[in-house]
CSV table of C-alpha atoms (C1' of nucleotides) in Angstrom, one decimal:
chain,number,residue,atom,x,y,z
A,42,MET,CA,77.3,108.2,81.1
A,43,ARG,CA,76.1,107.5,84.6
A,44,ILE,CA,73.8,109.5,86.8
A,45,GLY,CA,76.5,111.4,88.7
A,46,GLU,CA,78.1,112.6,85.5
A,47,LEU,CA,74.8,113.6,84.0
A,48,ALA,CA,73.8,115.5,87.1
A,49,ALA,CA,77.2,117.3,87.2
A,50,ARG,CA,77.0,118.3,83.5
A,51,ALA,CA,73.5,119.6,84.0
A,52,GLY,CA,74.3,121.4,87.2
A,53,THR,CA,71.8,119.4,89.3
A,54,THR,CA,71.9,116.5,91.7
A,55,THR,CA,71.5,112.7,91.4
A,56,ARG,CA,68.5,112.9,93.7
A,57,THR,CA,66.8,115.2,91.3
A,58,LEU,CA,67.4,112.9,88.4
A,59,ARG,CA,66.0,110.0,90.3
A,60,TYR,CA,63.0,112.1,91.2
A,61,TYR,CA,62.4,113.0,87.5
A,62,GLU,CA,62.6,109.3,86.7
A,63,SER,CA,60.1,108.5,89.4
A,64,ARG,CA,57.8,110.9,87.8
A,65,GLY,CA,58.3,109.2,84.4
A,66,LEU,CA,59.8,112.3,83.0
A,67,LEU,CA,63.3,111.1,82.4
A,68,PRO,CA,63.6,107.3,82.3
A,69,ALA,CA,67.0,105.7,82.2
A,70,ARG,CA,68.4,102.7,80.5
A,71,ARG,CA,70.1,100.3,82.8
A,72,ALA,CA,73.6,98.8,82.5
A,73,GLY,CA,74.2,95.1,83.4
A,74,ASN,CA,75.1,96.1,87.0
A,75,GLY,CA,71.9,98.0,87.5
A,76,TYR,CA,73.4,101.4,87.1
A,77,ARG,CA,71.4,104.0,85.2
A,78,THR,CA,72.9,104.9,81.8
A,79,TYR,CA,72.3,108.1,79.9
A,80,ASP,CA,73.5,109.6,76.6
A,81,GLU,CA,73.8,113.1,75.1
A,82,SER,CA,70.1,113.2,74.1
A,83,ASP,CA,69.2,112.7,77.8
A,84,LEU,CA,71.3,115.7,78.6
A,85,ARG,CA,69.4,117.7,76.1
A,86,LEU,CA,66.0,116.6,77.6
A,87,LEU,CA,67.3,117.5,81.0
A,88,ARG,CA,68.5,120.9,80.0
A,89,GLN,CA,65.1,121.6,78.5
A,90,ILE,CA,63.5,120.6,81.8
A,91,ARG,CA,65.8,122.8,83.9
A,92,THR,CA,65.3,125.8,81.6
A,93,LEU,CA,61.5,125.6,81.9
A,94,GLN,CA,61.8,125.0,85.7
A,95,ASP,CA,63.9,128.2,85.9
A,96,PHE,CA,61.0,130.0,84.3
A,97,GLY,CA,58.7,128.7,87.0
A,98,PHE,CA,57.1,125.9,85.0
A,99,ASP,CA,56.3,123.0,87.2
A,100,LEU,CA,57.4,119.6,86.3
A,101,GLU,CA,54.2,118.4,84.6
A,102,GLU,CA,54.3,121.5,82.4
A,103,THR,CA,57.7,120.5,81.1
A,104,ARG,CA,56.4,117.1,80.0
A,105,PRO,CA,55.1,118.1,76.5
A,106,PHE,CA,58.4,119.8,75.7
A,107,VAL,CA,60.3,116.7,76.7
A,108,GLU,CA,58.1,114.4,74.8
A,109,CYS,CA,58.4,116.7,71.8
A,110,LEU,CA,62.2,116.4,71.8
A,111,ARG,CA,62.0,112.7,72.4
A,112,ALA,CA,59.7,112.4,69.3
A,113,GLY,CA,62.6,113.8,67.3
A,114,HIS,CA,61.6,117.4,66.9
A,115,PRO,CA,64.4,119.9,66.7
A,116,GLU,CA,63.1,122.0,69.6
A,117,GLY,CA,61.0,121.2,72.6
A,118,ASP,CA,58.5,123.8,71.6
A,119,SER,CA,58.0,122.5,68.1
A,120,CYS,CA,54.8,120.7,69.0
A,121,PRO,CA,51.3,122.0,69.5
A,122,ALA,CA,51.1,120.7,73.1
A,123,SER,CA,54.1,122.7,74.0
A,124,LEU,CA,52.7,125.9,72.4
A,125,ALA,CA,49.5,125.3,74.4
A,126,VAL,CA,51.5,125.2,77.6
A,127,TYR,CA,53.3,128.4,76.6
A,128,ARG,CA,49.9,130.1,76.0
A,129,ARG,CA,48.5,128.9,79.2
A,130,LYS,CA,51.5,130.0,81.1
A,131,LEU,CA,51.4,133.4,79.5
A,132,ASP,CA,47.8,133.8,80.6
A,133,GLU,CA,48.7,132.7,84.1
A,134,LEU,CA,51.6,135.1,84.3
A,135,ASP,CA,49.5,138.0,83.1
A,136,SER,CA,46.8,137.2,85.6
A,137,LEU,CA,49.3,136.8,88.4
A,138,ILE,CA,51.2,139.9,87.6
A,139,GLY,CA,47.9,141.9,87.5
A,140,GLN,CA,46.9,140.5,90.8
A,141,LEU,CA,50.3,141.3,92.4
A,142,SER,CA,50.3,144.8,91.0
A,143,GLY,CA,46.9,145.4,92.5
A,144,VAL,CA,48.2,144.2,95.9
A,145,ARG,CA,51.3,146.2,95.5
A,146,ASP,CA,49.4,149.4,95.0
A,147,THR,CA,47.1,148.7,97.9
A,148,VAL,CA,50.0,148.0,100.2
A,149,ALA,CA,51.7,151.2,98.9
A,150,ARG,CA,48.6,153.2,99.8
A,151,GLN,CA,48.3,151.6,103.2
A,152,LEU,CA,51.9,152.4,103.9
A,153,ALA,CA,51.5,156.0,102.8
A,154,ARG,CA,48.4,156.5,104.9
A,155,ALA,CA,50.0,154.8,108.0
A,156,GLU,CA,53.1,156.9,107.6
A,157,LEU,CA,51.1,160.1,107.5
A,158,ALA,CA,49.1,159.1,110.5
A,159,ALA,CA,52.3,158.3,112.4
A,160,GLU,CA,53.8,161.6,111.5
A,161,ALA,CA,50.7,163.4,112.6
A,162,GLU,CA,50.8,161.6,115.9
A,163,ALA,CA,54.4,162.5,116.5
A,164,PRO,CA,54.6,166.2,115.3
A,165,GLY,CA,58.1,167.6,114.9
A,166,GLY,CA,59.3,164.1,115.5
A,167,PRO,CA,62.5,162.4,114.6
A,168,GLU,CA,62.2,162.5,110.8
A,169,PRO,CA,62.0,165.9,109.1
A,170,GLN,CA,63.7,164.0,106.2
A,171,CYS,CA,63.9,166.3,103.2
A,172,GLU,CA,63.0,169.8,104.1
A,173,LEU,CA,65.6,172.6,103.7
A,174,GLY,CA,68.4,170.2,103.4
A,175,GLY,CA,70.6,168.5,106.0
A,176,ASP,CA,74.2,169.1,107.1
A,177,TRP,CA,75.8,168.0,103.8
B,188,MET,CA,31.8,133.8,122.1
B,189,ARG,CA,33.2,130.3,121.3
B,190,ILE,CA,35.4,129.2,118.5
B,191,GLY,CA,32.6,128.2,116.1
B,192,GLU,CA,30.9,131.5,116.3
B,193,LEU,CA,34.2,133.4,115.9
B,194,ALA,CA,35.1,131.3,112.9
B,195,ALA,CA,31.7,131.9,111.3
B,196,ARG,CA,31.8,135.6,111.9
B,197,ALA,CA,35.2,135.9,110.4
B,198,GLY,CA,34.4,133.7,107.5
B,199,THR,CA,37.0,131.1,108.3
B,200,THR,CA,37.1,127.7,110.1
B,201,THR,CA,37.7,126.5,113.6
B,202,ARG,CA,40.7,124.5,112.3
B,203,THR,CA,42.3,127.7,111.2
B,204,LEU,CA,41.7,129.4,114.5
B,205,ARG,CA,43.3,126.5,116.4
B,206,TYR,CA,46.2,126.7,114.0
B,207,TYR,CA,46.7,130.4,114.7
B,208,GLU,CA,46.6,129.6,118.4
B,209,SER,CA,49.2,126.9,117.9
B,210,ARG,CA,51.4,129.5,116.3
B,211,GLY,CA,50.9,131.8,119.3
B,212,LEU,CA,49.2,134.4,117.0
B,213,LEU,CA,45.7,134.3,118.5
B,214,PRO,CA,45.6,132.8,122.0
B,215,ALA,CA,42.3,132.2,123.6
B,216,ARG,CA,40.9,132.4,127.1
B,217,ARG,CA,39.3,129.2,128.4
B,218,ALA,CA,35.9,128.7,130.0
B,219,GLY,CA,35.5,126.4,133.0
B,220,ASN,CA,34.7,123.5,130.7
B,221,GLY,CA,37.8,124.0,128.6
B,222,TYR,CA,36.1,125.6,125.7
B,223,ARG,CA,38.0,128.5,124.0
B,224,THR,CA,36.4,131.9,124.7
B,225,TYR,CA,36.8,135.0,122.5
B,226,ASP,CA,35.5,138.5,122.5
B,227,GLU,CA,35.0,141.3,120.0
B,228,SER,CA,38.6,142.4,120.1
B,229,ASP,CA,39.7,138.9,119.0
B,230,LEU,CA,37.4,139.3,116.1
B,231,ARG,CA,39.2,142.5,115.2
B,232,LEU,CA,42.6,140.8,115.4
B,233,LEU,CA,41.4,137.9,113.3
B,234,ARG,CA,40.0,140.3,110.7
B,235,GLN,CA,43.4,142.0,110.5
B,236,ILE,CA,45.1,138.7,110.0
B,237,ARG,CA,42.7,137.6,107.3
B,238,THR,CA,43.0,140.9,105.4
B,239,LEU,CA,46.8,140.6,105.3
B,240,GLN,CA,46.6,137.0,104.4
B,241,ASP,CA,44.4,137.9,101.5
B,242,PHE,CA,47.2,140.3,100.4
B,243,GLY,CA,49.6,137.3,100.4
B,244,PHE,CA,51.3,138.1,103.7
B,245,ASP,CA,52.3,135.0,105.4
B,246,LEU,CA,51.3,134.4,109.0
B,247,GLU,CA,54.5,135.5,110.6
B,248,GLU,CA,54.3,138.8,108.7
B,249,THR,CA,50.9,139.5,110.3
B,250,ARG,CA,52.3,139.2,113.8
B,251,PRO,CA,53.4,142.8,114.2
B,252,PHE,CA,50.0,144.1,113.1
B,253,VAL,CA,48.3,141.8,115.6
B,254,GLU,CA,50.6,142.8,118.4
B,255,CYS,CA,50.1,146.4,117.5
B,256,LEU,CA,46.4,146.2,117.8
B,257,ARG,CA,46.7,144.2,121.0
B,258,ALA,CA,48.9,146.9,122.5
B,259,GLY,CA,45.9,149.2,122.1
B,260,HIS,CA,46.8,151.1,119.0
B,261,PRO,CA,43.8,152.1,116.8
B,262,GLU,CA,45.1,150.4,113.7
B,263,GLY,CA,47.3,147.4,113.2
B,264,ASP,CA,49.7,149.5,111.1
B,265,SER,CA,50.1,152.2,113.7
B,266,CYS,CA,53.4,150.7,114.8
B,267,PRO,CA,56.9,151.0,113.4
B,268,ALA,CA,57.3,147.2,113.1
B,269,SER,CA,54.2,147.0,111.0
B,270,LEU,CA,55.4,149.8,108.7
B,271,ALA,CA,58.7,147.9,108.3
B,272,VAL,CA,56.7,144.8,107.2
B,273,TYR,CA,54.8,147.0,104.7
B,274,ARG,CA,58.0,148.3,103.3
B,275,ARG,CA,59.7,144.9,103.1
B,276,LYS,CA,56.6,143.5,101.4
B,277,LEU,CA,56.5,146.3,98.9
B,278,ASP,CA,60.1,145.6,98.0
B,279,GLU,CA,59.4,141.9,97.7
B,280,LEU,CA,56.4,142.6,95.5
B,281,ASP,CA,58.3,145.0,93.2
B,282,SER,CA,61.1,142.4,92.9
B,283,LEU,CA,58.7,139.6,92.2
B,284,ILE,CA,56.6,141.5,89.7
B,285,GLY,CA,59.8,142.5,87.9
B,286,GLN,CA,61.0,138.9,87.8
B,287,LEU,CA,57.7,137.6,86.6
B,288,SER,CA,57.5,140.3,83.9
B,289,GLY,CA,60.9,139.3,82.7
B,290,VAL,CA,59.8,135.6,82.5
B,291,ARG,CA,56.5,136.7,80.9
B,292,ASP,CA,58.3,138.5,78.1
B,293,THR,CA,60.7,135.6,77.6
B,294,VAL,CA,57.9,133.2,77.3
B,295,ALA,CA,56.0,135.5,74.9
B,296,ARG,CA,59.1,135.7,72.7
B,297,GLN,CA,59.6,131.9,72.7
B,298,LEU,CA,55.9,131.5,71.9
B,299,ALA,CA,56.1,133.9,69.0
B,300,ARG,CA,59.3,132.3,67.6
B,301,ALA,CA,57.9,128.8,67.9
B,302,GLU,CA,54.6,129.8,66.3
B,303,LEU,CA,56.5,131.3,63.4
B,304,ALA,CA,58.7,128.2,63.0
B,305,ALA,CA,55.6,126.0,63.1
B,306,GLU,CA,53.9,128.1,60.4
B,307,ALA,CA,57.0,128.0,58.3
B,308,GLU,CA,57.1,124.2,58.6
B,309,ALA,CA,53.4,123.8,57.6
B,310,PRO,CA,53.0,126.3,54.7
B,311,GLY,CA,49.5,127.0,53.6
B,312,GLY,CA,48.5,125.0,56.6
B,313,PRO,CA,45.3,125.0,58.7
B,314,GLU,CA,45.7,128.4,60.2
B,315,PRO,CA,45.9,131.4,57.8
B,316,GLN,CA,44.2,133.3,60.7
B,317,CYS,CA,43.9,137.0,59.7
B,318,GLU,CA,44.9,137.4,56.1
B,319,LEU,CA,42.4,138.6,53.6
B,320,GLY,CA,39.5,137.6,55.8
B,321,GLY,CA,37.7,134.3,56.1
B,322,ASP,CA,34.2,133.3,55.0
B,323,TRP,CA,32.2,135.7,57.2
C,57,DT,C1',17.4,109.3,128.4
C,58,DG,C1',18.7,109.7,124.2
C,59,DT,C1',20.2,112.4,120.4
C,60,DT,C1',22.0,116.1,118.3
C,61,DG,C1',25.6,119.5,118.0
C,62,DC,C1',29.3,121.9,119.6
C,63,DC,C1',33.7,121.4,121.8
C,64,DT,C1',38.5,119.1,123.0
C,65,DT,C1',43.2,117.0,121.6
C,66,DG,C1',46.0,114.3,118.5
C,67,DA,C1',47.6,112.7,114.4
C,68,DC,C1',48.0,112.0,109.5
C,69,DG,C1',47.5,113.9,104.6
C,70,DC,C1',48.4,117.2,101.0
C,71,DC,C1',50.9,120.0,97.4
C,72,DA,C1',56.3,120.3,94.8
C,73,DG,C1',60.6,119.4,94.6
C,74,DG,C1',63.6,117.5,96.2
C,75,DG,C1',67.4,116.8,100.9
C,76,DG,C1',69.5,113.5,103.6
C,77,DC,C1',70.6,109.2,105.6
C,78,DA,C1',71.1,104.0,105.9
C,79,DA,C1',72.6,99.6,104.3
C,80,DG,C1',74.5,97.4,100.9
C,81,DG,C1',76.6,96.3,96.0
C,82,DA,C1',80.0,97.7,92.1
C,83,DT,C1',84.1,99.7,90.4
C,84,DT,C1',88.3,101.7,90.4
C,85,DA,C1',92.9,103.2,92.2
C,86,DC,C1',96.9,102.3,94.6
D,33,DG,C1',93.9,93.5,99.5
D,34,DT,C1',91.6,97.3,100.6
D,35,DA,C1',90.2,102.0,100.7
D,36,DA,C1',87.7,105.5,98.3
D,37,DT,C1',84.2,106.5,95.2
D,38,DC,C1',80.5,105.6,92.9
D,39,DC,C1',75.9,103.4,92.5
D,40,DT,C1',71.3,101.1,94.2
D,41,DT,C1',66.7,101.2,96.8
D,42,DG,C1',63.9,102.8,100.5
D,43,DC,C1',62.5,105.7,103.9
D,44,DC,C1',61.6,109.8,106.6
D,45,DC,C1',62.0,115.1,106.6
D,46,DC,C1',61.0,119.9,105.1
D,47,DT,C1',57.9,124.2,104.0
D,48,DG,C1',52.6,126.7,104.7
D,49,DG,C1',48.3,126.6,105.9
D,50,DC,C1',45.4,124.3,106.8
D,51,DG,C1',41.7,119.7,105.7
D,52,DT,C1',40.1,115.7,107.5
D,53,DC,C1',39.2,112.2,110.4
D,54,DA,C1',39.0,109.8,115.2
D,55,DA,C1',37.8,109.3,119.9
D,56,DG,C1',35.9,111.3,123.5
D,57,DG,C1',33.7,115.3,126.7
D,58,DC,C1',30.0,119.0,127.5
D,59,DA,C1',25.4,121.2,126.8
D,60,DA,C1',20.7,121.7,125.4
D,61,DC,C1',16.4,120.1,123.9
D,62,DA,C1',12.6,116.6,123.4
DNA sequence: TGTTGCCTTGACGCCAGGGGCAAGGATTAC
DNA sequence: GTAATCCTTGCCCCTGGCGTCAAGGCAACA
């Protein structure tokens, strides 16, 4: 199959496939006319890449999975290098989520404080909000 | 005060201050010789920007806070536009944290599954890990 | 008078992951 | 025959927030 068909079947673009090839991630055979040629196994590699990318893995992090599949393993994560990437990613995610949660709480506190200050500055203002019900 | 001093006092660089100016975020007066001139209130604006940047706000999101201070309000978040940014950021953070948590759990499951498969494939292998204790 | 040291503008680089276009060759359909 | 698709390579563009020169001007101190 040629590049357009592979791209269509994987739900991506030819530009992306050429980019992966330029990174050495998904090299293609060439037909006599210079056209890139792919087979079903390439589709499998490509799907592995896209799945991990959807998880937020960057391209380099998908490399061990791709090489694992190319080496004949049944799954991209059947190799130690892939497991190492999983573990590192898990740590990264935990750290990032922790950080973001901290920021989230800080922002929430700032918001609450600023809202209180605004309400104090505009007493009996335009937003009584929830007291004693509205007109419904 | 000139640009180098302001940068030093805010813990940032002159390049950064010129960049902010190019974005219209922190314009400077000019001395007769063309040098940028700042005062204490600029330092305050700059600190507001840096604080929000540290929270992961991008530059444009800091603009309402800066304008609020410049308008004479005691705090950068004393204005409705700033509160709106807080709320939007809070939503973004919640959404992002939720997404990342989902990915985290997926990766964790994949890792556990792949580790089990690897162990099944190498029975009595090199990592008995926690059963019946080691040599200690 | 030189030599630092700060200042000015302008311009390119960088990171990822491609988008988009140009100029041309190959193939296929009618 | 020729028009419509496909394919090729190569090149510049984009985002954010600056870093890093480069070439030159201004100020202060010895």
